[in-house]
Amino acid sequence: MPTAAYLSTYWSTPVDDLAVSLSSGPGGLSAAAAQAALPTTRARAVSTRRRTGSWRMLAHQFTSPIILILVAATVLSGVLGDGTDAIIILVIVLLSGLLDFVQERGAAGAMDELLGTVRLTATALRGGARTEVPFDEVVPGDVIVVAGGDILPADAVVLTATGLEADQSTLTGETFPVPKAPGVSPAGAPLAARSNVLYSGTHIASGSGTALVVATGRDTEFGRVMQSMRAKPRPTGFERGMTRFGLLLTRVMVVLVVAIFAFNLVVPRPIVDSALFSLSLAVGLTPQLLPAIVGISLAQGARTIARHRVIVKRLNAIEDFGAMTVLCTDKTGTMTQGHIRLSGSLAIDGTPSPAVLRTASWNAGLQQGLSNPMDAAIIAAAKAAGIDPAEASALGELPYDFDRKRLSVLVDSPDGRVLVTKGAVGPVLDVCTHARAADGAQTPIGDARPGVEQVVDALGAQGMRVLAVATRPLMAGTCTPADESGLTLIGLLTFADPVKPEAAATIPDFAAAGVAVRMITGDARPVAAHIAGELGLDPSAILTGGQIDALDDDAFARAAASAHIFCETSPHHKERIIRALSRAGETVGYLGDGINDAPALKAADVGISVTGAADVAAESAAIVMLANDLRSLLDGMRQGRRTFANTMKYIFMTTSANFGNMISMAIASIVLPFLPLLAAQILMINLLTDLPATAIATDNVDARQLARPQRWNMRLIRNYMIVFGLVSSVFDIVTFIVLRAGFGAGEHEFQSAWFLGSVLTEVFVLFVLRTRGPSWRSRPGGTLTLLSVLVVIVTFAIVLTPVGGPLRLTVPPASLVALVVLIAIAYCAATELTKVVFWRVPAHAHPVRPGKDVASARPHP
């Protein structure tokens, strides 16, 4: 490890001295030395995700304010003499907490297992050989090899650089990439002025080089920032929905609990019993297993999605995955085959020209920056034509960037020293003053440009990607940005990338599933329109980058809603497109794998990347596809909908049942001379009915529930809770009347019969409410059925045997038990009829328009 003095000002220390201090050299560390340093490095690591220990997770199950107040009141009850009830209530609370703990711990383990399948790696020299090393195994003294698109795993000092530029905006806030080169910086230089340092968490914008790692984990600049301020990631749509749902429950719970408690004090009844009763009702309204159900659903969903070769990095993104209404995707490799080949090297009039291929091969073969498929296609075509790019040598380079959209290499060639520039047609023409015809004659670029653009448009209409090649003699020993001027256009290169047949076939399936596919590409308009036509997208619904720049945010949001194709775009355009669609109320997914896709991936509700993507893209994405295949993505999205549907089942069923029970008990506490249920009995009902609910996460889902995008809909949840809760209350009141007027049931007999009826109705109605259609046509999951049967058996055992004694339950007569069962069956039949009417209401059955109520757009399970 370096000394403290070196670490404090390593950027001002000569590299050789740093290497000696780190026991390193040009070939990096040996494998043994790196392994020996690993324990110390890991001890200083910065965790990107908080991991909760088992004991802390267990304690967390009992930190709800309601639970704490209930426990305190129970202890007070025990002190005042009712020790048996106090013990029973505490045991039930403990069992409920343990159940939550087991489920949450299992979900956390599944998350760790799934996230372990996606790890970023760096290229390090170990004993002089290049080795792929996981980020958390990079140690001080490693020599890392970096190139365009790489994320930096540590703070490092530059050893060698070729056109090396780093985007360090995440750390310093600088808008543009900054050049990096070997050397030393002043000891007092601020972060942004240390031109010889690469920072952890930033990424390489262009160029290539090597660097000596000097700090990792908490010792990096990024690590120090993370330690002092852990910024929370942007909440997903599902998390925002959960927050709104919690606020809804809190409002309902406070009003009802306070009213019930106040009335029981007025009656009057013992204050401790009244407090326990009210607090137990509050616990009863709360869907206590919701965190566990969500955890199980997400873990199960992630496992199922993984079978479709789609890995979820952030589990909460699964819900937004299922809610996705617009999928924006790059063209190359997703819509097209991604195997680019050079289809022609042409003079400016469109006739074949081998000389253009030869000159272009020097640029493609000698550049050291960001590798790309088009350069590989140029080199392959040149070698096939017997051209050796190595006949020239590189003297200098101006790396490609997404603003200039061109790459220049100064070469020492058989034709002399020449600056060769290659890039997008428009940006190259902008720095040319002349054009060379096939016969060698030169004309001013102003005269030649209309003809060149006509040729380019014709090629683009055939689906060809076109690059321009220009040159100028340059006798200097290196090149600067100012040298990209006064060039002569010598020709054009055309590339073909055929459309994937399966992509064209899958786009209609996305549309049928309620997801609009939008293509975003840097290609020229004619190319984009041709590809769009082959894919079945509307080639006339197109916006160019120039048109986007001319529109303000409001006008662009309106235009983006109807556009199918966005072409000639930059990274800024992509991000702006995503944000415009989001403002319109869409849930936007973005599929991309390049450096220029990173801003859009971060802005999207669902960022999707692919294996082999640039590091910065993979890190920005929430979902990683193991194959660049739209069909796999569609299958994974449907699984996301399945996960959301099962989560919403629990919320709908539990809140409606609990709300109905609260209303019923509130009424019963007014008209009865005793409490309708004791606190221990209420909590036991909650515990029993929560057991089948744990299986909802693995329940079957009707095909119609997977057909459209799904979102949180607070109005729908509220209406569902009230309507079905009141149906439940009506049958509870019928049960009260039958028990008191028909059977003259006393306190304990009444409580026993209602205990039985409460459990039976909640279990039976699960099978009615879990589907929108007729319950007998929807097959429930096997685990749900098994647990429901088990709970019914246990409930009958508690009520019909002495087991219920500690809960103050007595065995009711057989006729009363039969009547309770019949009432439960009648309740299910009434709920089935209510369900038919409820889902026919347009506000419940159909999604609202995007943008009108984003919180409730496109519901429902």
mmCIF file with all atom_site columns, C-alpha atoms in Angstrom, residues 155 167-174 191-192 198-202 220-225:
data_model
loop_
_atom_site.group_PDB
_atom_site.id
_atom_site.type_symbol
_atom_site.label_atom_id
_atom_site.label_alt_id
_atom_site.label_comp_id
_atom_site.label_asym_id
_atom_site.label_entity_id
_atom_site.label_seq_id
_atom_site.pdbx_PDB_ins_code
_atom_site.Cartn_x
_atom_site.Cartn_y
_atom_site.Cartn_z
_atom_site.occupancy
_atom_site.B_iso_or_equiv
_atom_site.pdbx_formal_charge
_atom_site.auth_seq_id
_atom_site.auth_comp_id
_atom_site.auth_asym_id
_atom_site.auth_atom_id
_atom_site.pdbx_PDB_model_num
ATOM 1  C CA . ASP A 1 155 ? -8.767  6.245  -8.885  1.00 0.00 ? 155 ASP A CA 1
ATOM 2  C CA . ASP A 1 167 ? -16.391 12.107 -18.810 1.00 0.00 ? 167 ASP A CA 1
ATOM 3  C CA . GLN A 1 168 ? -16.155 13.016 -15.122 1.00 0.00 ? 168 GLN A CA 1
ATOM 4  C CA . SER A 1 169 ? -19.393 14.994 -14.922 1.00 0.00 ? 169 SER A CA 1
ATOM 5  C CA . THR A 1 170 ? -20.754 12.675 -12.209 1.00 0.00 ? 170 THR A CA 1
ATOM 6  C CA . LEU A 1 171 ? -17.932 13.806 -9.940  1.00 0.00 ? 171 LEU A CA 1
ATOM 7  C CA . THR A 1 172 ? -16.948 17.324 -11.023 1.00 0.00 ? 172 THR A CA 1
ATOM 8  C CA . GLY A 1 173 ? -20.042 18.529 -12.860 1.00 0.00 ? 173 GLY A CA 1
ATOM 9  C CA . GLU A 1 174 ? -18.080 19.358 -16.021 1.00 0.00 ? 174 GLU A CA 1
ATOM 10 C CA . LEU A 1 191 ? -10.211 17.612 -8.930  1.00 0.00 ? 191 LEU A CA 1
ATOM 11 C CA . ALA A 1 192 ? -11.146 19.018 -12.322 1.00 0.00 ? 192 ALA A CA 1
ATOM 12 C CA . LEU A 1 198 ? -8.865  8.965  -13.846 1.00 0.00 ? 198 LEU A CA 1
ATOM 13 C CA . TYR A 1 199 ? -11.560 8.850  -11.171 1.00 0.00 ? 199 TYR A CA 1
ATOM 14 C CA . SER A 1 200 ? -13.597 5.911  -9.933  1.00 0.00 ? 200 SER A CA 1
ATOM 15 C CA . GLY A 1 201 ? -17.203 5.966  -11.115 1.00 0.00 ? 201 GLY A CA 1
ATOM 16 C CA . THR A 1 202 ? -16.484 8.168  -14.150 1.00 0.00 ? 202 THR A CA 1
ATOM 17 C CA . THR A 1 220 ? -11.344 7.163  -3.871  1.00 0.00 ? 220 THR A CA 1
ATOM 18 C CA . GLU A 1 221 ? -12.832 10.595 -4.448  1.00 0.00 ? 221 GLU A CA 1
ATOM 19 C CA . PHE A 1 222 ? -16.133 8.980  -5.363  1.00 0.00 ? 222 PHE A CA 1
ATOM 20 C CA . GLY A 1 223 ? -15.977 6.766  -2.275  1.00 0.00 ? 223 GLY A CA 1
ATOM 21 C CA . ARG A 1 224 ? -15.489 9.760  -0.007  1.00 0.00 ? 224 ARG A CA 1
ATOM 22 C CA . VAL A 1 225 ? -18.522 11.437 -1.536  1.00 0.00 ? 225 VAL A CA 1
#
